PDB file of C-alpha atoms in Angstrom:
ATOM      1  CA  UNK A   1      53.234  14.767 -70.383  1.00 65.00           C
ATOM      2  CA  UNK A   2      56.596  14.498 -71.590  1.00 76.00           C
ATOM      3  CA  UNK A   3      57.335  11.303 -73.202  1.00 88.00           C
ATOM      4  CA  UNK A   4      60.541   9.145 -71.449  1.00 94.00           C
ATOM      5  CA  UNK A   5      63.613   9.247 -73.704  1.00 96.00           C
ATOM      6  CA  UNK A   6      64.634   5.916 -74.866  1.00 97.00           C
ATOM      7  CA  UNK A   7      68.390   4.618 -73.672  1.00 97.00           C
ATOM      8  CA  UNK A   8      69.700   3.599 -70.661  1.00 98.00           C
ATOM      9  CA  UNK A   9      68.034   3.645 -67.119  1.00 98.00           C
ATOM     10  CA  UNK A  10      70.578   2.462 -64.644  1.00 98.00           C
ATOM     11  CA  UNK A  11      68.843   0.637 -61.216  1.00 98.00           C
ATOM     12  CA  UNK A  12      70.387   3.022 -58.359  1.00 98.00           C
ATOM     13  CA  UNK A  13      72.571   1.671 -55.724  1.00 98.00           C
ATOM     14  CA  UNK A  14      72.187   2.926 -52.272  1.00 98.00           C
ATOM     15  CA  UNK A  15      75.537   4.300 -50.553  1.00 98.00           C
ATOM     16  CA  UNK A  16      75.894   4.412 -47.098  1.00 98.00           C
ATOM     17  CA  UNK A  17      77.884   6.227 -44.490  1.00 97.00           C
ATOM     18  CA  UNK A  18      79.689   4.381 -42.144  1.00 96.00           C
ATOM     19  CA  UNK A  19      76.880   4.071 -39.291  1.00 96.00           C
ATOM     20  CA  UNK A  20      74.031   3.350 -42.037  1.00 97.00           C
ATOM     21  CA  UNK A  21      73.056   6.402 -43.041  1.00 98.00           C
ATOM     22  CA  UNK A  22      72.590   7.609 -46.348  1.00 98.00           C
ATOM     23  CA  UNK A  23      75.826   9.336 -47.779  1.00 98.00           C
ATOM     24  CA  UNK A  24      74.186  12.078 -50.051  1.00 98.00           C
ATOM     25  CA  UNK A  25      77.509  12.743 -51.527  1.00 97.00           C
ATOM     26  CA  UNK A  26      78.174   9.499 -52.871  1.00 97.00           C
ATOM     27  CA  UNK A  27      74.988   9.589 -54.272  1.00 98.00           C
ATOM     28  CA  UNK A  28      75.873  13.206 -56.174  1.00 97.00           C
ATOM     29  CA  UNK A  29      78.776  11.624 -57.007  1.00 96.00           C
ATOM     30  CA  UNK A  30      77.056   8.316 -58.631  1.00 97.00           C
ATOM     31  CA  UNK A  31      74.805  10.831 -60.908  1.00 97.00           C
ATOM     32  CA  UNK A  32      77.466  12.797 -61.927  1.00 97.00           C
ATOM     33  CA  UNK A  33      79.218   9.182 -62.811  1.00 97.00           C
ATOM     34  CA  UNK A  34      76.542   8.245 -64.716  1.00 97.00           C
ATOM     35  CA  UNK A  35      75.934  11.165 -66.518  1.00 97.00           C
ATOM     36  CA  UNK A  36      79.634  11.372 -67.943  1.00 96.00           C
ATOM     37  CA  UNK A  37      79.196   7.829 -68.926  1.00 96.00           C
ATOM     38  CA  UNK A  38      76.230   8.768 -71.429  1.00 94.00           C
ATOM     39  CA  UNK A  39      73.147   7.073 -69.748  1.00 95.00           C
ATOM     40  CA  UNK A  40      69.568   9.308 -70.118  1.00 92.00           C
ATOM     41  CA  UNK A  41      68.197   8.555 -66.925  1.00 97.00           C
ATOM     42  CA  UNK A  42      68.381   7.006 -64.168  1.00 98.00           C
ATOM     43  CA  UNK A  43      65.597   4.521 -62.014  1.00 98.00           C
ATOM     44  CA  UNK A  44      65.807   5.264 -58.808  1.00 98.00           C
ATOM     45  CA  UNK A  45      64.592   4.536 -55.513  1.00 98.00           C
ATOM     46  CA  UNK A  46      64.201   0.760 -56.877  1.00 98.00           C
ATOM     47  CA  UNK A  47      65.263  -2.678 -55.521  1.00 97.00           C
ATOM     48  CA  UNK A  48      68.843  -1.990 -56.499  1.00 98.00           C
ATOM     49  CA  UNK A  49      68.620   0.981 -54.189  1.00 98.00           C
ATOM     50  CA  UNK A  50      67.829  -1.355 -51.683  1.00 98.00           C
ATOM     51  CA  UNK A  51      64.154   0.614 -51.100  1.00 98.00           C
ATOM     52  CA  UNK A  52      62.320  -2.623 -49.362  1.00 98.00           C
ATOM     53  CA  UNK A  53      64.947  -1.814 -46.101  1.00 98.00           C
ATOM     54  CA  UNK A  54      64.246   2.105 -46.492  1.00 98.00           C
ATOM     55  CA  UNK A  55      61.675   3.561 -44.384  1.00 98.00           C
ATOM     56  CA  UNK A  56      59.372   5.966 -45.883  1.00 98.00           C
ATOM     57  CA  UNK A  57      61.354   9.110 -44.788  1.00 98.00           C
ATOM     58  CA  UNK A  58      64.426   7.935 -46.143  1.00 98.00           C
ATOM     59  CA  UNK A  59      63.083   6.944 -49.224  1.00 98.00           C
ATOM     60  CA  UNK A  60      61.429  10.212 -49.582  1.00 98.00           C
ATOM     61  CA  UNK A  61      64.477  12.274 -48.391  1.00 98.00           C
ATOM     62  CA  UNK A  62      66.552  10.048 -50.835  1.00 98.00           C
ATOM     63  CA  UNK A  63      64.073  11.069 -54.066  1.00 98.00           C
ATOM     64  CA  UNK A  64      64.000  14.505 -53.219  1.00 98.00           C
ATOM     65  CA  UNK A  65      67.892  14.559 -52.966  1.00 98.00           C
ATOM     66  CA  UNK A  66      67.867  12.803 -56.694  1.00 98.00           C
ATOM     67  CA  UNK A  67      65.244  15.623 -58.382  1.00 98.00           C
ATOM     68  CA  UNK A  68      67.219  18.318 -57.300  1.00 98.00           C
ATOM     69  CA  UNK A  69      70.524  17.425 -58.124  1.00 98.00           C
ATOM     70  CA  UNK A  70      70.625  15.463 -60.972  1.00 97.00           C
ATOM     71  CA  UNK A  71      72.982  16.827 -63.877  1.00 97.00           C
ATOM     72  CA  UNK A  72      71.046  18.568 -66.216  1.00 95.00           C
ATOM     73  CA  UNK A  73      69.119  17.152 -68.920  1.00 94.00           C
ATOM     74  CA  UNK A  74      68.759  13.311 -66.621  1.00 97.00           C
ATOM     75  CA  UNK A  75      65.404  12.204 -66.646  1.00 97.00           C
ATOM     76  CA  UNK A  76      64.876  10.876 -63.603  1.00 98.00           C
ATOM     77  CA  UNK A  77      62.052   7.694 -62.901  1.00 98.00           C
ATOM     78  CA  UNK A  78      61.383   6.367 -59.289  1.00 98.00           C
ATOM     79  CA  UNK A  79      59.685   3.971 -57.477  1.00 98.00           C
ATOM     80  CA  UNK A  80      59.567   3.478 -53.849  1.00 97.00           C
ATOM     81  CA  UNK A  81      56.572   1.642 -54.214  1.00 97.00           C
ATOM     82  CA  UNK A  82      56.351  -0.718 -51.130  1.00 97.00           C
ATOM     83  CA  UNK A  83      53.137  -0.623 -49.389  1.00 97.00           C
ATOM     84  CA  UNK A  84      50.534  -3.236 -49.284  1.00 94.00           C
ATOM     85  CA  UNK A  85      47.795  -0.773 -48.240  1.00 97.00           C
ATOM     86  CA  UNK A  86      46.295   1.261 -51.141  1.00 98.00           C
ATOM     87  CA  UNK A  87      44.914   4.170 -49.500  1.00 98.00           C
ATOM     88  CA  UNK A  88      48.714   4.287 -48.314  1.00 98.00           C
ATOM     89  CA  UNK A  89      50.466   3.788 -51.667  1.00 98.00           C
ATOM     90  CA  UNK A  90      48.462   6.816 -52.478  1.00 98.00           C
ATOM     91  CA  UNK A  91      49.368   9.144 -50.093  1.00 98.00           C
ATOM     92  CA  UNK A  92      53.473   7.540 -50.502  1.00 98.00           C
ATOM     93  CA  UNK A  93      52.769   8.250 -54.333  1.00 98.00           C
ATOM     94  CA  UNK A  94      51.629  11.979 -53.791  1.00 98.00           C
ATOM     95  CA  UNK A  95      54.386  12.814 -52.145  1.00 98.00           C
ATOM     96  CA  UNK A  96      56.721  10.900 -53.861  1.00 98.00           C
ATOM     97  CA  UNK A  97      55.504  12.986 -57.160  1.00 98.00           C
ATOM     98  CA  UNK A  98      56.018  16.406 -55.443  1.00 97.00           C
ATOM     99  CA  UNK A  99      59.990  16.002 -55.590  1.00 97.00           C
ATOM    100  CA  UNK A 100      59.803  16.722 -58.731  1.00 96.00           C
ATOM    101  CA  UNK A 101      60.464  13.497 -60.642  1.00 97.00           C
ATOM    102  CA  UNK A 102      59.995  13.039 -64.161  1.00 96.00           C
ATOM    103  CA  UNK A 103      57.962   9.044 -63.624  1.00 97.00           C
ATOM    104  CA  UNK A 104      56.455   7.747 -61.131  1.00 98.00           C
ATOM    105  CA  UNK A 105      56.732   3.496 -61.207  1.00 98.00           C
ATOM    106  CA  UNK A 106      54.525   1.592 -59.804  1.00 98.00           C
ATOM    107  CA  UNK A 107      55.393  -2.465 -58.408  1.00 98.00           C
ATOM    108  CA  UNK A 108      53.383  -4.636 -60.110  1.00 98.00           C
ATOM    109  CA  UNK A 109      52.911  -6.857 -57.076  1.00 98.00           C
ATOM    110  CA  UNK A 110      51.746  -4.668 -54.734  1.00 98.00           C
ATOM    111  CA  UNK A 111      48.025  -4.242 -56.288  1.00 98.00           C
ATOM    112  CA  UNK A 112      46.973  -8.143 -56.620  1.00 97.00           C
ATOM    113  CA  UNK A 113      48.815 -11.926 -54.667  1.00 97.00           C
ATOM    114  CA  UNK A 114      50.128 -14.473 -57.094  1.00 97.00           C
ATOM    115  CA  UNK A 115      46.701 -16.248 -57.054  1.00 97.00           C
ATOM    116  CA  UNK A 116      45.019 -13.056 -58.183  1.00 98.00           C
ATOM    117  CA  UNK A 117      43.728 -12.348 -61.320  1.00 98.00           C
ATOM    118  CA  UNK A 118      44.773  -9.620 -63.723  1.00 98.00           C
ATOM    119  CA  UNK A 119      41.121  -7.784 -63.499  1.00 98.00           C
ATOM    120  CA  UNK A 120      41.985  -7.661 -59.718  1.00 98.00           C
ATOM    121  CA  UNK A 121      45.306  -5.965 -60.233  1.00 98.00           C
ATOM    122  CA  UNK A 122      44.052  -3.876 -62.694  1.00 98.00           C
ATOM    123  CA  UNK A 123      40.913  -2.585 -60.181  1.00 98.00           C
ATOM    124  CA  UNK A 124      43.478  -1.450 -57.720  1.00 98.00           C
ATOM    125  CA  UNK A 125      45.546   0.008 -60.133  1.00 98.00           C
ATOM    126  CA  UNK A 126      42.977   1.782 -61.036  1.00 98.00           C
ATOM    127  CA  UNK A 127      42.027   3.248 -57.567  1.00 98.00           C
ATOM    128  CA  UNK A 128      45.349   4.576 -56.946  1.00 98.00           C
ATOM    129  CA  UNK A 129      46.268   6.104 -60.561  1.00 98.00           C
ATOM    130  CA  UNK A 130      42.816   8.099 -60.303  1.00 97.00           C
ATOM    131  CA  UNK A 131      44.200   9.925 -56.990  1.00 97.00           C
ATOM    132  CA  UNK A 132      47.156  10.826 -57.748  1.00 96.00           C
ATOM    133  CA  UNK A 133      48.466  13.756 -60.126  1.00 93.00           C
ATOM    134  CA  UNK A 134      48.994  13.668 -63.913  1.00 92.00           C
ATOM    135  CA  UNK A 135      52.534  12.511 -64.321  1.00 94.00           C
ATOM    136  CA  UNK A 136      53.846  10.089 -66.662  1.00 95.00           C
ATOM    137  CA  UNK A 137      53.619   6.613 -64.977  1.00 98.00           C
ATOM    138  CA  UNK A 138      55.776   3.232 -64.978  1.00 98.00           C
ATOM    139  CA  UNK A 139      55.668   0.183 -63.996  1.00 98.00           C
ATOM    140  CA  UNK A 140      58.572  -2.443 -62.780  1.00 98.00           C
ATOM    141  CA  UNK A 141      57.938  -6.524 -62.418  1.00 98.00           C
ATOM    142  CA  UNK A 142      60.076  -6.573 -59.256  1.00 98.00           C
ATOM    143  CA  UNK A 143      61.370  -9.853 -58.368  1.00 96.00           C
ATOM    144  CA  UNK A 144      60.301  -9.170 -54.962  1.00 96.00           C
ATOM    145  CA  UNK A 145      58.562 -10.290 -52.468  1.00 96.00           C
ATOM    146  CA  UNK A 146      56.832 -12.103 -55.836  1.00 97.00           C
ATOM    147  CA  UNK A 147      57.525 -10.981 -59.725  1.00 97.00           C
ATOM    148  CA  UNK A 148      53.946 -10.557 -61.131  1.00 98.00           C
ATOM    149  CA  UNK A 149      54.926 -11.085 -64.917  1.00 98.00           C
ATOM    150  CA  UNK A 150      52.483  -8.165 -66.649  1.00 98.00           C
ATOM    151  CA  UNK A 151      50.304 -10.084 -69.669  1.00 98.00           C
ATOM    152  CA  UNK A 152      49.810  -8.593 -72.744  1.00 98.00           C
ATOM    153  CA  UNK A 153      46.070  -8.017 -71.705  1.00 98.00           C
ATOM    154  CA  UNK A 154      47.115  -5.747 -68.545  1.00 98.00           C
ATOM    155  CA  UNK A 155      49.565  -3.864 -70.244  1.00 98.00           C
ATOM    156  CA  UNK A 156      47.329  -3.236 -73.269  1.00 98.00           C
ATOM    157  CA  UNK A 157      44.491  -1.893 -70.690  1.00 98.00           C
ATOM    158  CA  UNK A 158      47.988   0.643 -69.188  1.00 98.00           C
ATOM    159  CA  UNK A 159      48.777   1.811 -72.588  1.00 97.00           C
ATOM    160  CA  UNK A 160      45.078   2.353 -73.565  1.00 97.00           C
ATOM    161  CA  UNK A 161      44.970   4.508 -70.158  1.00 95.00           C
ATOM    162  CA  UNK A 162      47.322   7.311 -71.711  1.00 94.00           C
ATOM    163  CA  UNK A 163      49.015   7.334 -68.277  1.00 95.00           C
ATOM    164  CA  UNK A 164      51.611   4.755 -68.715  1.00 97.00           C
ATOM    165  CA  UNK A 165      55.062   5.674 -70.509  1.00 97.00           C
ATOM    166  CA  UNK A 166      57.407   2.986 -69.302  1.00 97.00           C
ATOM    167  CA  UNK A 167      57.783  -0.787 -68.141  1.00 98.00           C
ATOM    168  CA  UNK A 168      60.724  -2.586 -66.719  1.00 98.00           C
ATOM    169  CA  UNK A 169      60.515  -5.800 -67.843  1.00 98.00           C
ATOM    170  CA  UNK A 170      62.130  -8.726 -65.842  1.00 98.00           C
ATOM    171  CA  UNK A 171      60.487 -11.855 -67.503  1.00 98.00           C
ATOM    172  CA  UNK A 172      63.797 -12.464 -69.769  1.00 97.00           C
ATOM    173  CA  UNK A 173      62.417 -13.857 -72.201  1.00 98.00           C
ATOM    174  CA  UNK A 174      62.773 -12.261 -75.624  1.00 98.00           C
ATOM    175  CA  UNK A 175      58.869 -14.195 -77.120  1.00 98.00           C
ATOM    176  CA  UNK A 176      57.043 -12.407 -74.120  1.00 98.00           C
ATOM    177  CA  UNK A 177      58.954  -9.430 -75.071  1.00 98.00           C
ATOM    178  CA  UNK A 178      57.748  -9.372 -78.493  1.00 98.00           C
ATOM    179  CA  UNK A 179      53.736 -10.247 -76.974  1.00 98.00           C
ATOM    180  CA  UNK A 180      54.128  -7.211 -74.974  1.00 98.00           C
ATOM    181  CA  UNK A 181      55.659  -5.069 -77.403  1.00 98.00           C
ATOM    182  CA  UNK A 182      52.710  -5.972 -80.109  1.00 98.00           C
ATOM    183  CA  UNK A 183      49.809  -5.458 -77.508  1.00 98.00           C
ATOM    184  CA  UNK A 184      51.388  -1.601 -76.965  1.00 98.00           C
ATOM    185  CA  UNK A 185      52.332  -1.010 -80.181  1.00 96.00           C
ATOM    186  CA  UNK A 186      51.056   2.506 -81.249  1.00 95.00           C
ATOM    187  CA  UNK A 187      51.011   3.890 -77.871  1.00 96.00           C
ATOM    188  CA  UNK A 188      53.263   5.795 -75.690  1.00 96.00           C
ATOM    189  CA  UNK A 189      54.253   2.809 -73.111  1.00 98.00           C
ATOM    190  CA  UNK A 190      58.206   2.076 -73.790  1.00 98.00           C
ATOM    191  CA  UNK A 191      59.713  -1.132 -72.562  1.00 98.00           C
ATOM    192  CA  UNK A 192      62.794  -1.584 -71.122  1.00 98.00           C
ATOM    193  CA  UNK A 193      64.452  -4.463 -70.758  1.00 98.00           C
ATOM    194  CA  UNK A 194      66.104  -5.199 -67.306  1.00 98.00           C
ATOM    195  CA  UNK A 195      68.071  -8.206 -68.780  1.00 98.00           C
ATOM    196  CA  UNK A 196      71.590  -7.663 -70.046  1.00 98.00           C
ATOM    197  CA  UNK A 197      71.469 -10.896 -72.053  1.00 98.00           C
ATOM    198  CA  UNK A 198      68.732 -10.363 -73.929  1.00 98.00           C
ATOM    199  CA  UNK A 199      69.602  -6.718 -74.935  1.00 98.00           C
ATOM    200  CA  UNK A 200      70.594  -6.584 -78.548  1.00 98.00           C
ATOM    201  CA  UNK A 201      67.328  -9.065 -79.153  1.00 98.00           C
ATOM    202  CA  UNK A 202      65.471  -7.340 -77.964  1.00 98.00           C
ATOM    203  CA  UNK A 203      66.134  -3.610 -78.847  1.00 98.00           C
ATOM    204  CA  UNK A 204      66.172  -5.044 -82.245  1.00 98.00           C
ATOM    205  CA  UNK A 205      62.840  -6.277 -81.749  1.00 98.00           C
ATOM    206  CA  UNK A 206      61.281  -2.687 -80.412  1.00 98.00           C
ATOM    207  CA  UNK A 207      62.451  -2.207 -76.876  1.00 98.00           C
ATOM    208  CA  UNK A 208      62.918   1.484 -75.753  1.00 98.00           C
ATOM    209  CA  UNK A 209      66.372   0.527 -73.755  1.00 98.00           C
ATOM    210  CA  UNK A 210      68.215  -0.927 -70.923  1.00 98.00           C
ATOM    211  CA  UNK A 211      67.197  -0.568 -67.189  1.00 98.00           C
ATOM    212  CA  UNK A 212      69.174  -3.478 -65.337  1.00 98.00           C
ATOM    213  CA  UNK A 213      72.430  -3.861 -63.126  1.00 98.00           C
ATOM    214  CA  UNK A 214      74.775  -3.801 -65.139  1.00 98.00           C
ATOM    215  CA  UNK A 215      74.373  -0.153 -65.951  1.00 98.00           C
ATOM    216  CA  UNK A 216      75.662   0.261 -62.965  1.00 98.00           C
ATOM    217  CA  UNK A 217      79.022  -1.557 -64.227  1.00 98.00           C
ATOM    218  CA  UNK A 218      79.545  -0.366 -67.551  1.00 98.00           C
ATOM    219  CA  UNK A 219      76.910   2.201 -68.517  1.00 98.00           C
ATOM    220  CA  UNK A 220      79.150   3.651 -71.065  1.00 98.00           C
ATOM    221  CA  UNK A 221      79.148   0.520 -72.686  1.00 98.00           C
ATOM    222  CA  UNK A 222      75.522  -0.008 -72.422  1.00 98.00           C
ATOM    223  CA  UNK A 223      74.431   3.310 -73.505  1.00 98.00           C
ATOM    224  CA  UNK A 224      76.949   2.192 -76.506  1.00 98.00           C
ATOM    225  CA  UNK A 225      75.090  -0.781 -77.363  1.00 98.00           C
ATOM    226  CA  UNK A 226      71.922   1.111 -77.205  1.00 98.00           C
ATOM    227  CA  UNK A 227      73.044   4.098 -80.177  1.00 97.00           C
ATOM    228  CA  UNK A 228      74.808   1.654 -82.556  1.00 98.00           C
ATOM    229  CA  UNK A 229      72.430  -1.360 -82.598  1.00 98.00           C
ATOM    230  CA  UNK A 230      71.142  -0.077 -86.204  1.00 97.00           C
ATOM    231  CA  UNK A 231      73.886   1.594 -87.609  1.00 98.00           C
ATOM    232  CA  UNK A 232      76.748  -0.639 -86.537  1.00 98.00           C
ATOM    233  CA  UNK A 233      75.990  -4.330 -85.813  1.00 97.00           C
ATOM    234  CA  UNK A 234      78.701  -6.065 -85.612  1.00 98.00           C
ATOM    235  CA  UNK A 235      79.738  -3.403 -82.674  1.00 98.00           C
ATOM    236  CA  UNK A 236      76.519  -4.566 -80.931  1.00 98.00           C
ATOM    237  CA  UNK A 237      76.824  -7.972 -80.861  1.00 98.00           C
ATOM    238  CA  UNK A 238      80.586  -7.667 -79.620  1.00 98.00           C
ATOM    239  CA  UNK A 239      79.063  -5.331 -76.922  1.00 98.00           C
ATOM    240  CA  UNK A 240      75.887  -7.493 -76.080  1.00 98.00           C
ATOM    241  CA  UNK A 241      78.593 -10.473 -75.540  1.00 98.00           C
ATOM    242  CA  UNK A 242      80.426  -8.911 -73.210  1.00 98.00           C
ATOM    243  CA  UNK A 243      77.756  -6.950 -71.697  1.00 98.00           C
ATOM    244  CA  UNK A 244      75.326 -10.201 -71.324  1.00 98.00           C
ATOM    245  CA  UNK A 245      78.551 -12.292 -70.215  1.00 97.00           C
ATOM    246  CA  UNK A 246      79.304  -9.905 -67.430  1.00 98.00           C
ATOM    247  CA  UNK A 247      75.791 -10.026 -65.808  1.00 98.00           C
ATOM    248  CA  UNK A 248      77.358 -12.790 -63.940  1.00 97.00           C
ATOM    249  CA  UNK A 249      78.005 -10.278 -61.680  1.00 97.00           C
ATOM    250  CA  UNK A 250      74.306  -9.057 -60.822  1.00 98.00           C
ATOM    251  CA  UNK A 251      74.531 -12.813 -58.720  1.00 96.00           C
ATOM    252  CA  UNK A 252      77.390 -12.420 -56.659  1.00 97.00           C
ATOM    253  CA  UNK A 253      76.652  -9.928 -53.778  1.00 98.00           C
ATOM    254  CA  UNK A 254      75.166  -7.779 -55.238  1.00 98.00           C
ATOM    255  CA  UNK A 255      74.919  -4.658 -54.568  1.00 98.00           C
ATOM    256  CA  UNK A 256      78.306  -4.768 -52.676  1.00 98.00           C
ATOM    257  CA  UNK A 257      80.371  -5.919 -55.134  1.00 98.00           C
ATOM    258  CA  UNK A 258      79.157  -2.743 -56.980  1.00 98.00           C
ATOM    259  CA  UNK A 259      80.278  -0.826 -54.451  1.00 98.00           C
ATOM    260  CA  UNK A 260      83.628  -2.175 -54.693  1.00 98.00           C
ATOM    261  CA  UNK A 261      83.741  -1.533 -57.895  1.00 98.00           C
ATOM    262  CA  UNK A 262      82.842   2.167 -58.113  1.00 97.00           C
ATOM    263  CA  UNK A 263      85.590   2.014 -55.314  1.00 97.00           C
ATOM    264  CA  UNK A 264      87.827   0.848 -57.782  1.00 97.00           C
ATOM    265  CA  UNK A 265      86.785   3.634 -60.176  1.00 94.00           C
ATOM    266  CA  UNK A 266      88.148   6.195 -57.527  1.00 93.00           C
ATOM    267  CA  UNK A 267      85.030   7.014 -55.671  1.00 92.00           C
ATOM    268  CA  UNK A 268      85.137   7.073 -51.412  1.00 91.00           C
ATOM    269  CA  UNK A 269      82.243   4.539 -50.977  1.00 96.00           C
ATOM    270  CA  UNK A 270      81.140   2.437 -47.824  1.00 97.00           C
ATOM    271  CA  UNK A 271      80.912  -0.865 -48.588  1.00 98.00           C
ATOM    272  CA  UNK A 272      77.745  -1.504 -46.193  1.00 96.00           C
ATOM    273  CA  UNK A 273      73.850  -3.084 -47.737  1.00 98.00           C
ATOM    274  CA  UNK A 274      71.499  -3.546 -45.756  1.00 98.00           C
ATOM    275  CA  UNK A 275      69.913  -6.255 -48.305  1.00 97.00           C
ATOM    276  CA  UNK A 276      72.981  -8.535 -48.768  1.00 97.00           C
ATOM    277  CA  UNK A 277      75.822  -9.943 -46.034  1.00 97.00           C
ATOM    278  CA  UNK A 278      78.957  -8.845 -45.898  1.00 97.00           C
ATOM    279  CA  UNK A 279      80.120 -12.434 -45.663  1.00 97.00           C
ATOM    280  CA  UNK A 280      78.961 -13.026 -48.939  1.00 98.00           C
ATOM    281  CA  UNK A 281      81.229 -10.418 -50.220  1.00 98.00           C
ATOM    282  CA  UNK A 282      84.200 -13.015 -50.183  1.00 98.00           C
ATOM    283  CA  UNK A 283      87.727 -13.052 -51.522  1.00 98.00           C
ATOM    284  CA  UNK A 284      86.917 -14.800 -54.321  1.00 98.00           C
ATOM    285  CA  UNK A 285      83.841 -11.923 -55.612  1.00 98.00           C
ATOM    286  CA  UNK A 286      86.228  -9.388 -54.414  1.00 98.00           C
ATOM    287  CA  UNK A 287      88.759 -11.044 -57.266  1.00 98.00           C
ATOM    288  CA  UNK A 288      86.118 -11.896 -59.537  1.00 98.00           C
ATOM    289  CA  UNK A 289      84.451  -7.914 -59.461  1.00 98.00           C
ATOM    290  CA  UNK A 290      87.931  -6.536 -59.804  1.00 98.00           C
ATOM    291  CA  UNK A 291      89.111  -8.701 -62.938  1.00 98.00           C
ATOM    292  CA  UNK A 292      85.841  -7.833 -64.250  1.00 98.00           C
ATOM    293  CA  UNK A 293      87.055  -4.239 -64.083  1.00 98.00           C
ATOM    294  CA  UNK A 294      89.678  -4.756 -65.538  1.00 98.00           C
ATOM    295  CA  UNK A 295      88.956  -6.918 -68.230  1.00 98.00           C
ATOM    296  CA  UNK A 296      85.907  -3.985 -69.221  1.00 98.00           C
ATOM    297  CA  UNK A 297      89.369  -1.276 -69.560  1.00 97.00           C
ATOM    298  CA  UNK A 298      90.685  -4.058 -71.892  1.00 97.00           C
ATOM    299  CA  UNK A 299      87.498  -4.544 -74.214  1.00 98.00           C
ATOM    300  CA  UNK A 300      87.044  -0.465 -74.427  1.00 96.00           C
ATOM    301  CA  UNK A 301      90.328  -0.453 -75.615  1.00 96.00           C
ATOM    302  CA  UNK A 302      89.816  -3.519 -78.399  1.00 93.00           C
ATOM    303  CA  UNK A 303      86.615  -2.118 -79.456  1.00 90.00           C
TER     304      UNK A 303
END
């Protein structure tokens, strides 16, 4: 299996037409955008792309639209990982993996509840990676409906497996990071961190790359952080303060302020989510998202 590049893994937004349907051009538009912006893949299909209020069809429909028209030379990882049923993630998975997707990423709270243990996550894990094809496999602690933190002692028994190639990692916490990163040391499981203000930390410390929000922002500027980290430091920590300051953003209406913003970037893009109220989308995050904008042209231009 192909090992996952390291670098930046934007969370996919969602666009929507006007009467809720998926607008496929906006999202051909959105890779394109991200690939002229320098990222290596994308995560799609993922909480950011709203997949908890997409049926199964449009989920699929969505991934399939993804595989086959993503710029060349974007790896592509996806999730859509929402049922409680195994016997139903599995079929879900198989034909998630026939669209052709690079990574397949598995929720880490859909295989145990919050008062299981890890040996029960890790038997139904184990049921559902045994029927499906050999693909390179992730894994994402999704805040939703419960984050199931991964222990060193799961993710250790995942990189052991030879399946697993990627994690996003949401516990934002820079000493758990380094646990995890010594239990899959020597193996081919990359972490990613999902949180912007904890980047330079931890890519310093061993993390593959970036898979969070605010890729969806500033992905140049991510991707940035992400090359020079090593060769350039005092670049990286002026672009992990601005970078980690900005993720303000991921907690005000999120995704739709987003939206607006890739409206201000030129693109034709409904405003509608199906996850967060328009109401919430008020004057003052309208201001806020477009000063943000504008103070990112500002900072590209002192840097």
């Amino acid at each position: 299996m192909p090992s996952i590049p390291n670098g930046v893994y934007p969370t996919m937004i969602t666009p929507y037409t006007d009467d809720d349907k998926i607008d496929f051009g906006a999202v051909e538009r959105l890779l394109n955008w991200y690939h002229q912006n320098n990222i290596n893949g994308v995560f799609a299909v993922c909480q950011s792309s709203e997949m908890w209020y997409l049926n199964f069809e449009e989920r699929l429909e969505l991934m399939k639209f993804i595989a086959k028209n993503k710029p060349a030379g974007m790896t592509v990882v996806a999730s859509g990982h929402t049922a409680d049923d195994l016997d139903r993630q599995i079929y879900e998975a198989n034909a998630f993996i026939d669209t052709g997707i690079d990574a397949y990423v598995f929720i880490s709270n859909r295989f145990a509840g919050p008062e299981d243990s890890d040996d029960v996550l890790l038997k139904n894990l184990d049921y559902v990676v045994s029927r499906i094809p050999e693909i390179g496999l992730g894994i994402y602690e999704c805040p939703y409906p419960y984050k199931r933190l991964l222990t060193p002692y799961v993710l250790k028994r995942l990189a052991d497996s030879g399946r697993f190639q990627f994690l996003k990692d949401t516990c934002c916490d820079p000493a758990q990071i380094q646990e995890k990163l010594d239990a899959v040391r020597g193996s081919d499981l990359k972490i990613f961190n999902a949180n912007a203000a904890t980047l330079l930390e931890t890519l310093e410390m061993g993390c593959a790359g970036f898979s969070g929000i605010m890729a969806n922002f500033f992905p140049d500027l991510c991707a940035e952080l992400c090359a020079c980290y090593k060769t350039d430091p005092e670049k990286a920590k002026k672009l992990q303060d601005f970078i980690g300051f900005s993720s303000m953003a991921e907690a005000q209406a999120y995704p739709i302020n987003c939206k607006y913003f890739h409206r201000l970037e030129g693109f034709d893009m409904c405003l509608n989510s199906r996850s967060q109220k328009m109401e919430n989308f008020n004057i003052n995050v309208r201001e806020c998202t477009r000063e943000m904008r504008n103070v990112g042209k500002l900072f590209r231009s002192c840097l």
